Coordinates of C-alpha atoms and ligand atoms in Angstrom, one line a residue:
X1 CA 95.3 165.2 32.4
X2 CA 94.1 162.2 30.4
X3 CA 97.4 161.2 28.3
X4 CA 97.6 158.9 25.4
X5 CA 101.4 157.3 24.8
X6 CA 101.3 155.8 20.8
X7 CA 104.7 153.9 20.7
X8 CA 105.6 150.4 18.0
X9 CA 107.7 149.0 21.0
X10 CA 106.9 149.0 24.9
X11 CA 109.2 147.7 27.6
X12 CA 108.1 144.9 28.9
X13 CA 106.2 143.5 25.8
X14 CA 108.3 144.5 22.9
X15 CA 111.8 145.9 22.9
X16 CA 114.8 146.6 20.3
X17 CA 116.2 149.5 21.8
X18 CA 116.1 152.2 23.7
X19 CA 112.3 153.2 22.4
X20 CA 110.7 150.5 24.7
X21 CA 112.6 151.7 28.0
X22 CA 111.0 155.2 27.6
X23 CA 107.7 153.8 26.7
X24 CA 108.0 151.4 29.3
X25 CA 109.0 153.8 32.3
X26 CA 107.4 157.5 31.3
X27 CA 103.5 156.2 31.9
X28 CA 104.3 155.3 35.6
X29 CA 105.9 158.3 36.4
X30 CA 103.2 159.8 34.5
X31 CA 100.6 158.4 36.5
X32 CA 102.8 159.1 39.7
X33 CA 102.4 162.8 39.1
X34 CA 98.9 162.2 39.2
X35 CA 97.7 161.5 35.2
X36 CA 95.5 158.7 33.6
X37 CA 97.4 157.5 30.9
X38 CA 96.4 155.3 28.1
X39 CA 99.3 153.2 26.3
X40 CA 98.4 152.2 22.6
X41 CA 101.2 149.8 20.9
X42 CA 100.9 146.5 18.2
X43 CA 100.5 143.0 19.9
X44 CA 103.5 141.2 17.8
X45 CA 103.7 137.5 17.4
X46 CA 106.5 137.5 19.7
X47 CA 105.0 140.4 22.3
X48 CA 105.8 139.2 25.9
X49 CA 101.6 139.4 26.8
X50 CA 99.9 136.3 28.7
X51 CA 96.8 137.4 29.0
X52 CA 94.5 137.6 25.3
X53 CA 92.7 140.7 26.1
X54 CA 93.2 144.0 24.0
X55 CA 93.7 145.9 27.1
X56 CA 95.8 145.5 29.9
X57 CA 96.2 147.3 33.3
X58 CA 99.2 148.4 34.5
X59 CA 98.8 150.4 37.0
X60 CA 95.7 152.1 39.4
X61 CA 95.5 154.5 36.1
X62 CA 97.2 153.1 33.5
X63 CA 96.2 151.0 30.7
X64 CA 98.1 149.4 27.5
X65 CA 95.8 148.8 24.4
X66 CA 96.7 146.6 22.2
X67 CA 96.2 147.5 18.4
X68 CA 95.9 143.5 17.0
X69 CA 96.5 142.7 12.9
X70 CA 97.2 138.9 12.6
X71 CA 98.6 139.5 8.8
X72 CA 100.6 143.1 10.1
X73 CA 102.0 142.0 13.5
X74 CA 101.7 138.2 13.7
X75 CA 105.3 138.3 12.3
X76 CA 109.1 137.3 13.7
X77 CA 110.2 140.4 13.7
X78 CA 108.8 143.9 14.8
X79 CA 110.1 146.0 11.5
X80 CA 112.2 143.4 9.4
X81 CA 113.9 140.1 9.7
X82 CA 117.2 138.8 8.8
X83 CA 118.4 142.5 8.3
X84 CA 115.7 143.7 5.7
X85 CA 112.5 146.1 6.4
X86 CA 109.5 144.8 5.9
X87 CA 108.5 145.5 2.7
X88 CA 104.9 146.5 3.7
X89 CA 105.8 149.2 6.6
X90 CA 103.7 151.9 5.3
X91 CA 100.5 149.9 5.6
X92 CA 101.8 148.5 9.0
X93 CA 102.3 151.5 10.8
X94 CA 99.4 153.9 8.8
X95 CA 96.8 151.1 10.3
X96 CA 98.2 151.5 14.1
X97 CA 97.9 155.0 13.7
X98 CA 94.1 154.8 12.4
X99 CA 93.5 152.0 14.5
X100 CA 94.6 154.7 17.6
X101 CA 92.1 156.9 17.2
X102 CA 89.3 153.9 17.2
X103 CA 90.1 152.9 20.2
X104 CA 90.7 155.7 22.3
X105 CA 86.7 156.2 20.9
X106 CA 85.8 152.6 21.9
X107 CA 87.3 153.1 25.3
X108 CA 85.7 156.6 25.7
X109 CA 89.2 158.4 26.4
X110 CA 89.1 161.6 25.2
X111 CA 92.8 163.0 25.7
X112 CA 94.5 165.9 26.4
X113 CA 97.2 165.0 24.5
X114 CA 98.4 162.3 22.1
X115 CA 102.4 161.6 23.2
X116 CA 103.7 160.1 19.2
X117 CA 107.0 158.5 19.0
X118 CA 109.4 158.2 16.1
X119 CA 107.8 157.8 12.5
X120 CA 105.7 154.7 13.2
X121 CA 103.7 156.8 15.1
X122 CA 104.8 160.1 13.2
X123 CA 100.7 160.0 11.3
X124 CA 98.7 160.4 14.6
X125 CA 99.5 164.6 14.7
X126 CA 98.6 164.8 10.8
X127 CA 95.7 162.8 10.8
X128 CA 94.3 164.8 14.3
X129 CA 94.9 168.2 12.2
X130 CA 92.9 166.8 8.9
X131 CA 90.7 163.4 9.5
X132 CA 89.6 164.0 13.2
X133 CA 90.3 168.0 13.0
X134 CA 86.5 168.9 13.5
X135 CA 86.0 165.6 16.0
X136 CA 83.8 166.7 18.8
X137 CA 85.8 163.5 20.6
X138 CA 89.2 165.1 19.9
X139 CA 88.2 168.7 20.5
X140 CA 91.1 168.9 23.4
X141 CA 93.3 166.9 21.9
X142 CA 97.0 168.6 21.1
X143 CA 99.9 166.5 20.1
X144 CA 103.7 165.7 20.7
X145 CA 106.1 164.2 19.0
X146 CA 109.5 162.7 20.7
X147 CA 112.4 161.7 18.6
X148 CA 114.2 158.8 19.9
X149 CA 116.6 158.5 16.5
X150 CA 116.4 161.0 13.5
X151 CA 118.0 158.6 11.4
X152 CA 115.2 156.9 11.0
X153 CA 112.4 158.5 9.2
X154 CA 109.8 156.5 7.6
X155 CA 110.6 157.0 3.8
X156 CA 108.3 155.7 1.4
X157 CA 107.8 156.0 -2.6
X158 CA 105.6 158.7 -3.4
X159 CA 103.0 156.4 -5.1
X160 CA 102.1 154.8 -1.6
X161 CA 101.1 158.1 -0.6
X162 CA 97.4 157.4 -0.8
X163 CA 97.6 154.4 1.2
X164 CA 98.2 157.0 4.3
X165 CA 94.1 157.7 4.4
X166 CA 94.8 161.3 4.5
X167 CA 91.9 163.3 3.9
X168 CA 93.1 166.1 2.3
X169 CA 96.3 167.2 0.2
X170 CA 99.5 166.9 2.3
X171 CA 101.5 165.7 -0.2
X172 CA 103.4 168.8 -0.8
X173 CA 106.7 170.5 1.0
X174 CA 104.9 172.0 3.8
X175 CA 103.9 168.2 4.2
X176 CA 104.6 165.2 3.5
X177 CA 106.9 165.8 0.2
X178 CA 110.2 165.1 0.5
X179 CA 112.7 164.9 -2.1
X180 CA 109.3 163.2 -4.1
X181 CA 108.8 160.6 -1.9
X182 CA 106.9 160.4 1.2
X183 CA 108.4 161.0 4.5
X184 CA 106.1 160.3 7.7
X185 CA 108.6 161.5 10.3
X186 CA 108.4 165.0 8.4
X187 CA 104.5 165.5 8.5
X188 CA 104.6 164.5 12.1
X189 CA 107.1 167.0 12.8
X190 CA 105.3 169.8 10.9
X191 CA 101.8 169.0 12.3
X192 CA 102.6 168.0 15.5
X193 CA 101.8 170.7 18.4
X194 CA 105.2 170.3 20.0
X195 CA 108.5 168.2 19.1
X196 CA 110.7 167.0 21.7
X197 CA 114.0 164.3 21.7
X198 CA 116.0 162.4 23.9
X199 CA 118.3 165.3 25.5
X200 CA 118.9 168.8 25.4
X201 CA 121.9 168.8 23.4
X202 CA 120.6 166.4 20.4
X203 CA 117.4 169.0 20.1
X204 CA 120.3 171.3 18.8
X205 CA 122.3 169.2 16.8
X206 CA 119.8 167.9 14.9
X207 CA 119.0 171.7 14.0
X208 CA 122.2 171.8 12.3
X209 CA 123.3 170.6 8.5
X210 CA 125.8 168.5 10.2
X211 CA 123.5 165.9 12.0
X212 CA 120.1 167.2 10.7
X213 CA 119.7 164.3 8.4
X214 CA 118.2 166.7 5.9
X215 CA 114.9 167.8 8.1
X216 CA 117.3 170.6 9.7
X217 CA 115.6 173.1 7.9
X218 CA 111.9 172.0 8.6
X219 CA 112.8 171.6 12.7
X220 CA 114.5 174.9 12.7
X221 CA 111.2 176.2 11.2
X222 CA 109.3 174.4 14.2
X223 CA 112.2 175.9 16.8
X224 CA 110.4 177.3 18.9
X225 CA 108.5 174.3 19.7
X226 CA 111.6 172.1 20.1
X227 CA 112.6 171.0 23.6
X228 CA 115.4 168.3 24.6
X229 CA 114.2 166.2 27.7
X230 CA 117.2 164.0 28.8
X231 CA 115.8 160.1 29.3
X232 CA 115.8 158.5 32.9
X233 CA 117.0 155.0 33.7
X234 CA 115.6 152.4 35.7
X235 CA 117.1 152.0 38.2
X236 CA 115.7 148.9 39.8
X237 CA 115.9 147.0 36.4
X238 CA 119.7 148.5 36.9
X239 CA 120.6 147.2 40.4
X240 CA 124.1 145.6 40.8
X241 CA 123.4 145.1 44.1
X242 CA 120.4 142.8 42.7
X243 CA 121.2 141.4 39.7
X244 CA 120.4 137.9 39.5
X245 CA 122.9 137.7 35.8
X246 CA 125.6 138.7 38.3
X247 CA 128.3 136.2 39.8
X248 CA 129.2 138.5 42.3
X249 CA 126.5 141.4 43.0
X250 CA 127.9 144.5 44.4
X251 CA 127.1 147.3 46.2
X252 CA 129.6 150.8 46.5
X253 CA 130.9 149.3 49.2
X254 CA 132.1 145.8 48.2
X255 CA 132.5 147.6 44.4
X256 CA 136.6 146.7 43.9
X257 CA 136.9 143.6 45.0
X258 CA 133.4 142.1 43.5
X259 CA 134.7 144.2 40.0
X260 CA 137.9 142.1 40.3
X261 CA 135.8 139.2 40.5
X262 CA 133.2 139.2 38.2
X263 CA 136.3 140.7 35.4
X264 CA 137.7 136.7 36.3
X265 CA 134.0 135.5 35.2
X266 CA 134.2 137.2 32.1
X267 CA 137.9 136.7 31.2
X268 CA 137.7 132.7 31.7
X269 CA 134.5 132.1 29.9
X270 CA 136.6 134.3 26.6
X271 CA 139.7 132.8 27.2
X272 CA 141.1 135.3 28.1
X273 CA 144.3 135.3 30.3
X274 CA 142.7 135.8 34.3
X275 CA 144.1 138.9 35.3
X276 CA 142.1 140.7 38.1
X277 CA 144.3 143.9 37.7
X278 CA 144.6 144.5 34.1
X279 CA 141.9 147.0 33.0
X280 CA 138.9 146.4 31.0
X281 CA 137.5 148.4 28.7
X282 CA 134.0 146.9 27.8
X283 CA 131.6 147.7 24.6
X284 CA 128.1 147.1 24.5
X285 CA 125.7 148.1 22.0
X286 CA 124.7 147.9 18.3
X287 CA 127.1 147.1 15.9
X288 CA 126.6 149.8 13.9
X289 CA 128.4 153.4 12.2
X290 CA 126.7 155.2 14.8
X291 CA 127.8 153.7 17.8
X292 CA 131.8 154.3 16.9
X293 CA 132.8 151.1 16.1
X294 CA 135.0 152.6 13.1
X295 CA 137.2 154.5 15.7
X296 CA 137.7 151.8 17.8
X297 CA 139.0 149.9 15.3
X298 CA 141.5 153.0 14.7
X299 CA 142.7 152.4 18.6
X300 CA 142.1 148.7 19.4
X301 CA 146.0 148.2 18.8
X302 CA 147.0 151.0 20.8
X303 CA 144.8 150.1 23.5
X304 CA 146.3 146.4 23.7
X305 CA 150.0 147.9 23.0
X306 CA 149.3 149.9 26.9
X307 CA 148.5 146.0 28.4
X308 CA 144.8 146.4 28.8
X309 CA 141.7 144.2 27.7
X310 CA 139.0 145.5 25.4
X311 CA 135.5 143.5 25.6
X312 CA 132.5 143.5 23.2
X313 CA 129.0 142.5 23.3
X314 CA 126.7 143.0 20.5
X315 CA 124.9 142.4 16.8
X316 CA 124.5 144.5 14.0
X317 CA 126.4 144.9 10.7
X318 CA 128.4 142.2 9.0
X319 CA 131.4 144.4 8.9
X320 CA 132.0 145.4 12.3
X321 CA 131.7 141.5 13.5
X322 CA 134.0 140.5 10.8
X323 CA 136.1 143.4 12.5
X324 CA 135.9 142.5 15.8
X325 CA 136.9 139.2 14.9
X326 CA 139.9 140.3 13.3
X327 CA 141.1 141.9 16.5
X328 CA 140.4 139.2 18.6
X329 CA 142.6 136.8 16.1
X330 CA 145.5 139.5 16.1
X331 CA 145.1 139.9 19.8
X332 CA 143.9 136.6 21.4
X333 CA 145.1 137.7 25.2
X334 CA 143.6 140.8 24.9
X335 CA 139.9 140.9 22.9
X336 CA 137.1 139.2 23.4
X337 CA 134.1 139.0 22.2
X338 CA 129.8 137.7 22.5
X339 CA 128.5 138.9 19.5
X340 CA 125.0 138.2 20.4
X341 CA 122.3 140.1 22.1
X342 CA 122.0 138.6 25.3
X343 CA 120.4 140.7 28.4
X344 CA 122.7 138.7 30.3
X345 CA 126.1 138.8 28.7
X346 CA 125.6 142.7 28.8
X347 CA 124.8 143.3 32.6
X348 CA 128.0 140.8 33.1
X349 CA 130.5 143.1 30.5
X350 CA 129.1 146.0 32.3
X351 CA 130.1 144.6 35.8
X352 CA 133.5 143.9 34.7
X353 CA 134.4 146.2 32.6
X354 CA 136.8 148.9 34.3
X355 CA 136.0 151.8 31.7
X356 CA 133.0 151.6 29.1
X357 CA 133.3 152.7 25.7
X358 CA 131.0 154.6 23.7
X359 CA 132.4 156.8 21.0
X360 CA 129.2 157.6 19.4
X361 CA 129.3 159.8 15.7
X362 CA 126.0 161.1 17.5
X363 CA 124.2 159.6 20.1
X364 CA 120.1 161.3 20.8
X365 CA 120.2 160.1 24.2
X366 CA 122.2 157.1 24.9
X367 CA 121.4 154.3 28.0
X368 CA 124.7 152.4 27.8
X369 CA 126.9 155.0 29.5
X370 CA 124.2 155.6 32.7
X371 CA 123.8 151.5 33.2
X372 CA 127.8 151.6 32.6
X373 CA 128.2 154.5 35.3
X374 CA 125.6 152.4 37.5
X375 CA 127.8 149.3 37.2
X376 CA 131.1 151.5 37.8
X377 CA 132.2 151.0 34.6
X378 CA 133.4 154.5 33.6
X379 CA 132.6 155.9 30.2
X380 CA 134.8 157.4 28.0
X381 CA 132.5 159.2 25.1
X382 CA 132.3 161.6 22.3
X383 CA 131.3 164.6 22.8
X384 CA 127.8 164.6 21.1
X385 CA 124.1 164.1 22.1
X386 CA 123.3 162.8 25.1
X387 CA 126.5 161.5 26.1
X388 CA 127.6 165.5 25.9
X389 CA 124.4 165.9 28.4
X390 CA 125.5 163.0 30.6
X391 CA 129.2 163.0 30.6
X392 CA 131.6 165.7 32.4
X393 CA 135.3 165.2 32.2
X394 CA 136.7 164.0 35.5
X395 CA 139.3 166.4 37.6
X396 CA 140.9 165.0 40.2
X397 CA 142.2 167.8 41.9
X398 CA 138.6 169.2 41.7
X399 CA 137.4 166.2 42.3
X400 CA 134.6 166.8 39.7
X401 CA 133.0 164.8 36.6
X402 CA 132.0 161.2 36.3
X403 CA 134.2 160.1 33.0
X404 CA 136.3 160.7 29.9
X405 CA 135.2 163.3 27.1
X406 CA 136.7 164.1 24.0
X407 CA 135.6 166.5 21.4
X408 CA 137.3 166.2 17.6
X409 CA 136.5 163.3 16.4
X410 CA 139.9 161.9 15.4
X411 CA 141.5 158.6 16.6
X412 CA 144.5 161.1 18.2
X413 CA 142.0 162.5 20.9
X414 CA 140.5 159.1 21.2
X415 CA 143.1 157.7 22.5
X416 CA 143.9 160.7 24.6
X417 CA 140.9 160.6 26.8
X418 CA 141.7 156.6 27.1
X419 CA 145.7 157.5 28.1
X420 CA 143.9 159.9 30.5
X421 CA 141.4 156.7 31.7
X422 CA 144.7 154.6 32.1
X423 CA 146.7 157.6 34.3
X424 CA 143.8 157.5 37.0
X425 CA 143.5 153.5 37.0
X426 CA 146.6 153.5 38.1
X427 CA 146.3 156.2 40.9
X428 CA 144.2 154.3 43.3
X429 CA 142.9 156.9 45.1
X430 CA 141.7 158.8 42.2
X431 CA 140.0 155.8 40.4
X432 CA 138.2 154.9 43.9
X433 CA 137.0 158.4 44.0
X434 CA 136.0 158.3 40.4
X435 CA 134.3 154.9 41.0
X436 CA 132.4 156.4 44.2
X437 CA 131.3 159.5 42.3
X438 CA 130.2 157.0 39.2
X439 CA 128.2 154.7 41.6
X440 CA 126.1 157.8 42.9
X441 CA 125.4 159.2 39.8
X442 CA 121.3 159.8 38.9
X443 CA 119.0 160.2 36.1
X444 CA 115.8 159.9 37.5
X445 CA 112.7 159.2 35.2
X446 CA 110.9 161.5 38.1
X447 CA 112.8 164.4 36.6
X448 CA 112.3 163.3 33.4
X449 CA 108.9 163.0 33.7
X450 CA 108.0 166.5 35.4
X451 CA 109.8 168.1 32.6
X452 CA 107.3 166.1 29.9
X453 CA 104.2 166.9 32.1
X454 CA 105.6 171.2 31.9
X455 CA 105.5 170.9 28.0
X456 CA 102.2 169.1 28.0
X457 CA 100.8 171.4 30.0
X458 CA 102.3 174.5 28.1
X459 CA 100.6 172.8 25.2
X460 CA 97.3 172.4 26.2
X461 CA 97.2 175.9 27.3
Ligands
ADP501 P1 120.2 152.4 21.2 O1 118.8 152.6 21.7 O2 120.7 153.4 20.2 O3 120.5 151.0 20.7 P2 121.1 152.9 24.0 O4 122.4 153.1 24.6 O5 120.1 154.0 24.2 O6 121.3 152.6 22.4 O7 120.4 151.6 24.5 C1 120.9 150.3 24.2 C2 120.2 149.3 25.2 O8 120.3 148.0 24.6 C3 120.9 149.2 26.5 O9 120.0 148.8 27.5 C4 121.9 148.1 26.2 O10 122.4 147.4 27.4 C5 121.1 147.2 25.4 N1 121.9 146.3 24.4 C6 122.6 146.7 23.3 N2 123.3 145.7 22.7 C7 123.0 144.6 23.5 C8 123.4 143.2 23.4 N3 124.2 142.8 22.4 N4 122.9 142.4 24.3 C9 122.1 142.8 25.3 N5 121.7 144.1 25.5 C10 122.2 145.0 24.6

């Protein structure tokens, strides 16, 4: 099949999440299973790109096109800078969508199907159903949409509407319309031939009222054409055993003792006390609502109060560094924190860090606890999304599960599943046979990808 992948960010040129990974690692297996794929994504100012050409190869049958703007994407940042959207968005993203369909003409590529991702991409399936609909070029084209975030939806004033290029009237509620303004996430979802996310269970949720972020009711429309397919991880970019950011690299067999010493790493350069056998709870992610902060806040104290370390690593909103700062001042042998985003800093918390957590409100897919279960870190999560998908509650009688789960979202069963962490830290058997299960754990992107290549193929049919 000839695939086309339309993405804003692309591991290795442009990344500010988990977005790029996917973009980054589905074309290869892609091609693996025996598909020509075509990559289409902006060349930013700050894209990691040495060569000038618009296209670049990537593999025996793979190719990344750049779509190049000076005045759009010869910025700083890829959406915003210093915290604020780009006020111009709309026009940004509406001219890598047009721009798509120009080159896949240029380069001859007439595709199967047209892989969209998240709103900035969210245009392609409405302009193929309207501008290109009778397009002898586009003729077998069908389209997906993935949802990497619902949150995020591409909301626009209503009287930027006809900067879209549309031909034709969408603007209506089995369009674009939403609540009188323009929402490009919707009309992809409505005109797109099939609609996937990140994993199984956050294809359900975001069905519901709860976390449907008002398009509930125009997915549940679509539901039949809704799949989950759970993300993979890279697992040569995620190597403890090769990790050149590592002090002390570690296979499952060397795992304890190198834990012990790269926790020693991390504790001197916070100041923390050195104390190889006092566990570590590590964080790493965006400071932001959705990735729990709130509730750790709720616990921190209680955490210290049962003598263990808590570790953070990450950026986001003024609050929650202002927060974690607090907790470091009222608990200066016991928090720590880098609040910076730093590749490096993160794969050292991860290696350290005894349990990992990530009590998610909801969480689509979620990368941080498989790198954390990789680096024998052991999450303890919410129940929710991905980490639902990802995450089984360990038994050790049955000797089953790779972590810590709890469901209500109150600070009381928080801090249950992290009493229930501490019990088996200190039963050495149990936590080396937690650790051992942890270490072995796989999501492949060969899964992953098998399962994308069964919905295109449905599609096309
Ligand atoms: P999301 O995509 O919602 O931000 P994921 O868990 O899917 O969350 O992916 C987050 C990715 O970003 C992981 O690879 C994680 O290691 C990385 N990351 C998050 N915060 C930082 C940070 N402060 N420094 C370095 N890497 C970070």
């Amino acid at each position: 099949m000839k695939i086309v992948i339309c993405a804003s960010e692309v591991v290795p040129f442009a990344k500010t999440g988990g977005l790029a990974d996917v973009c980054g690692a589905l074309p290869p297996a892609l091609e693996k299973l025996g598909h020509e794929v075509v990559v289409i994504t902006p060349r930013y100012k700050t894209s990691n790109i040495k060569a000038p050409e618009p296209i670049v190869r990537i593999g025996e049958n793979v190719r990344v096109c750049f779509v190049e703007h000076h005045h759009y994407f010869g910025r700083e940042g890829l959406y915003g800078e210093a915290g604020g959207e780009y006020h111009d968005n709309l026009e940004r993203f509406t001219h890598f969508c047009h721009e798509s369909f120009q080159i896949l003409k240029q380069i001859k590529f007439s595709p199967d199907i047209i892989h969209c991702h998240d709103w900035h991409a969210a245009l392609i399936p409405v302009l193929l159903k309207t501008n290109y609909h009778d397009d002898p070029f586009f003729k077998n084209a069908r389209s997906m949409l993935t949802i990497h975030n619902l949150a995020y939806q591409g909301v626009f004033p209503k009287r930027q509407y006809d900067k879209l290029g549309v031909d034709g009237h969408v603007f209506h509620t089995q369009g674009l319309e939403f609540y009188d303004q323009v929402n490009i996430l919707k009309g992809g979802i409505i005109f797109a031939d099939v609609i996937t996310t990140v994993s199984p269970q956050y294809s359900k949720e975001i069905q519901t009222h709860e976390l449907g972020c008002a398009l509930d009711g125009v997915l549940r429309n679509r539901a039949l054409d809704v799949y989950g397919i759970l993300n993979g991880l890279d697992y040569d970019v995620w190597n403890p055993k090769d990790d050149s950011f590592l002090d002390f690299p570690f296979g499952s067999s060397d795992v304890n003792e190198h834990k012990r010493q790269n926790k020693l790493v991390v504790q001197a350069a916070l100041d923390l006390p050195l104390k190889e056998k006092i566990p570590v709870f590590g964080f790493v992610g965006r400071l932001c609502e959705q990735k729990g902060l709130d509730i750790i806040m709720e616990i921190i104290d209680g955490i210290v109060e049962r003598e263990a370390q808590v570790i953070f690593t990450g950026v986001g909103d003024k609050k929650y560094h202002r927060m974690i700062e607090e907790a470091a001042h009222r608990h200066p042998r016991h928090v720590g924190k880098f609040l910076t985003f730093d590749e490096r800093i993160a794969h050292k918390i991860y290696a350290a860090s005894d349990f990992f957590l990530m009590p998610s409100v909801y969480e689509p897919c979620g990368l941080g606890q498989m790198i954390a279960l990789r680096y024998g870190a052991i999450p303890i999560v919410h129940k929710t999304g991905g980490l639902a998908d990802t995450i089984h509650l360990y038994d050790p009688i049955h000797k089953t599960g790779n972590g810590f789960v709890f469901t209500e979202y109150t600070k009381e069963a928080f801090m249950e599943a992290v009493e229930e962490a501490l019990k088996v830290y200190r039963h050495k058997d149990q936590m080396e046979d937690l650790l051992d299960q942890a270490l072995r754990y796989r999501f492949s992107w060969e899964k992953s990808a098998k399962e994308y290549d069964r919905i295109y193929q449905k599609c096309i049919l």
